[in-house]
XYZ file of C-alpha atoms in Angstrom:
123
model
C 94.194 68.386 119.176
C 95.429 69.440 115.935
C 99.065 70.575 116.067
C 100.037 73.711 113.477
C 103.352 74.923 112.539
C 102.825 78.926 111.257
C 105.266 80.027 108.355
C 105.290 83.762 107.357
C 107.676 86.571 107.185
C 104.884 89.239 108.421
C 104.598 88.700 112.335
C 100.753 90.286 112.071
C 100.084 87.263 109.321
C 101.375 84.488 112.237
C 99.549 86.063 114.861
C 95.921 86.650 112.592
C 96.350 82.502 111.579
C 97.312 81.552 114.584
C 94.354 83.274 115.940
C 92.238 81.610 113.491
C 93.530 77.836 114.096
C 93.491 78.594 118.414
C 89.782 79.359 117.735
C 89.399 76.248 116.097
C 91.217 73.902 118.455
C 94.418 73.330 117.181
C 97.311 73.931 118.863
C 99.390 76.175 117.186
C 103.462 74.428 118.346
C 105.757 76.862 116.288
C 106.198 79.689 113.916
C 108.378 80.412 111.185
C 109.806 83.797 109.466
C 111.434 82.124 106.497
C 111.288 78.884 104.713
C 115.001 77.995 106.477
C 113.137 78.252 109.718
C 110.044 75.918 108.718
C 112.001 73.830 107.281
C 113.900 73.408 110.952
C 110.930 73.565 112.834
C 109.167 70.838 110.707
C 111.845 68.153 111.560
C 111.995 68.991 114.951
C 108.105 69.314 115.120
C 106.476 67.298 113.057
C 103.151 69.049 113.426
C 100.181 68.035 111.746
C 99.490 71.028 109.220
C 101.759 73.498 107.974
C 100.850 77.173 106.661
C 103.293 78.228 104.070
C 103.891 81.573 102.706
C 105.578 81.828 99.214
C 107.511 84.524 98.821
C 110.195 85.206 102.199
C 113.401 86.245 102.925
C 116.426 83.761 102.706
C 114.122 80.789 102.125
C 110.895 80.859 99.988
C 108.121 78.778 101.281
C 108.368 77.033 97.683
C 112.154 75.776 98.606
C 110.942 75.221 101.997
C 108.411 72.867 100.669
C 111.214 70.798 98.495
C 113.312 70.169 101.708
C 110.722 68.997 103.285
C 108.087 66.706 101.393
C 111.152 64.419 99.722
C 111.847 63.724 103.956
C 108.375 64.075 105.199
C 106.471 62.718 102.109
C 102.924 62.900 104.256
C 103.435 66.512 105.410
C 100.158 68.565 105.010
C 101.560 72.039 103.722
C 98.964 74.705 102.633
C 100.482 77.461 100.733
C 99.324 80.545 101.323
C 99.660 83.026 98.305
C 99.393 86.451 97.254
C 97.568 87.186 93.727
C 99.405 86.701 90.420
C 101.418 83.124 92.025
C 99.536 81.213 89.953
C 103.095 79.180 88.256
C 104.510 79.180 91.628
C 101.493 77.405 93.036
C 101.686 74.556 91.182
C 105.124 74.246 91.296
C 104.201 74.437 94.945
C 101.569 71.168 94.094
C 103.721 69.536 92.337
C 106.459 69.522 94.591
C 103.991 68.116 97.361
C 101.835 71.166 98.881
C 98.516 69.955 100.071
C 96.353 72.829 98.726
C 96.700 76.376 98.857
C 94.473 80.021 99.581
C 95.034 83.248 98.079
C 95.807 86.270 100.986
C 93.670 88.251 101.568
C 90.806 85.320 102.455
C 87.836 84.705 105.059
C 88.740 82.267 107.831
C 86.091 80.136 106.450
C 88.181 79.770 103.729
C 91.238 78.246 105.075
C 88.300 76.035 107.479
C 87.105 74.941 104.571
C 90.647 73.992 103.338
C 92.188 72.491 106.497
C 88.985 70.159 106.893
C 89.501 68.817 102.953
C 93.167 67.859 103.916
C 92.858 66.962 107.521
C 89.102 65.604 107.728
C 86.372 67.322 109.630
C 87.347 67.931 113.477
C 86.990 69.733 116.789
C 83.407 70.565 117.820
């Protein structure tokens, strides 16, 4: 089973994708309100995907995203964006972010994107 770590400042945006990924079979091992927290969590963790908001209070997900991907070079971090983030999203890339999806989306969306990074799974 999958494990997920959940980063977003709006509690109602953890609980809808955490939702979403407990449907699927993953197990969903921590969430996040800030990019300090993830950042935390991730070391002590170590799950297998990561959803990352971008903009947060006292860390963005951006930052959170340089901490971690110079430790944790493998990390599978999908950003998850608002409109108009375009620059930040590939500074997001470049920095090491998996992929990203653009709120609001379709939980097929973010299927579609967790199966390109982690491979096809569950039933």
């Amino acid at each position: 089973m999958p494990r997920v770590l959940i980063v977003d400042d709006a509690l109602f945006m953890r609980v809808a994708v955490g939702n979403m990924f407990k449907e699927w079979g993953f197990e969903v091992v921590g969430e996040a309100a800030n990019g300090r927290e993830a950042v935390e969590l991730y070391k002590e963790l170590q799950p297998d995907l990561v959803t990352m908001d971008i903009t947060m209070p006292v860390m963005s997900g951006l930052d959170a995203v340089k901490q971690i991907i110079p430790e944790f070079p493998d990390a599978n971090i999908i950003m998850i964006t608002a409109l108009g983030q375009q620059r930040i999203i590939v500074d997001a890339i470049e920095a090491g972010a998996k992929d990203f999806i653009t709120k609001p989306f379709e939980p097929n969306q973010l299927k579609m994107v967790v199966n390109n990074i982690l491979g096809t799974y569950g039933p």
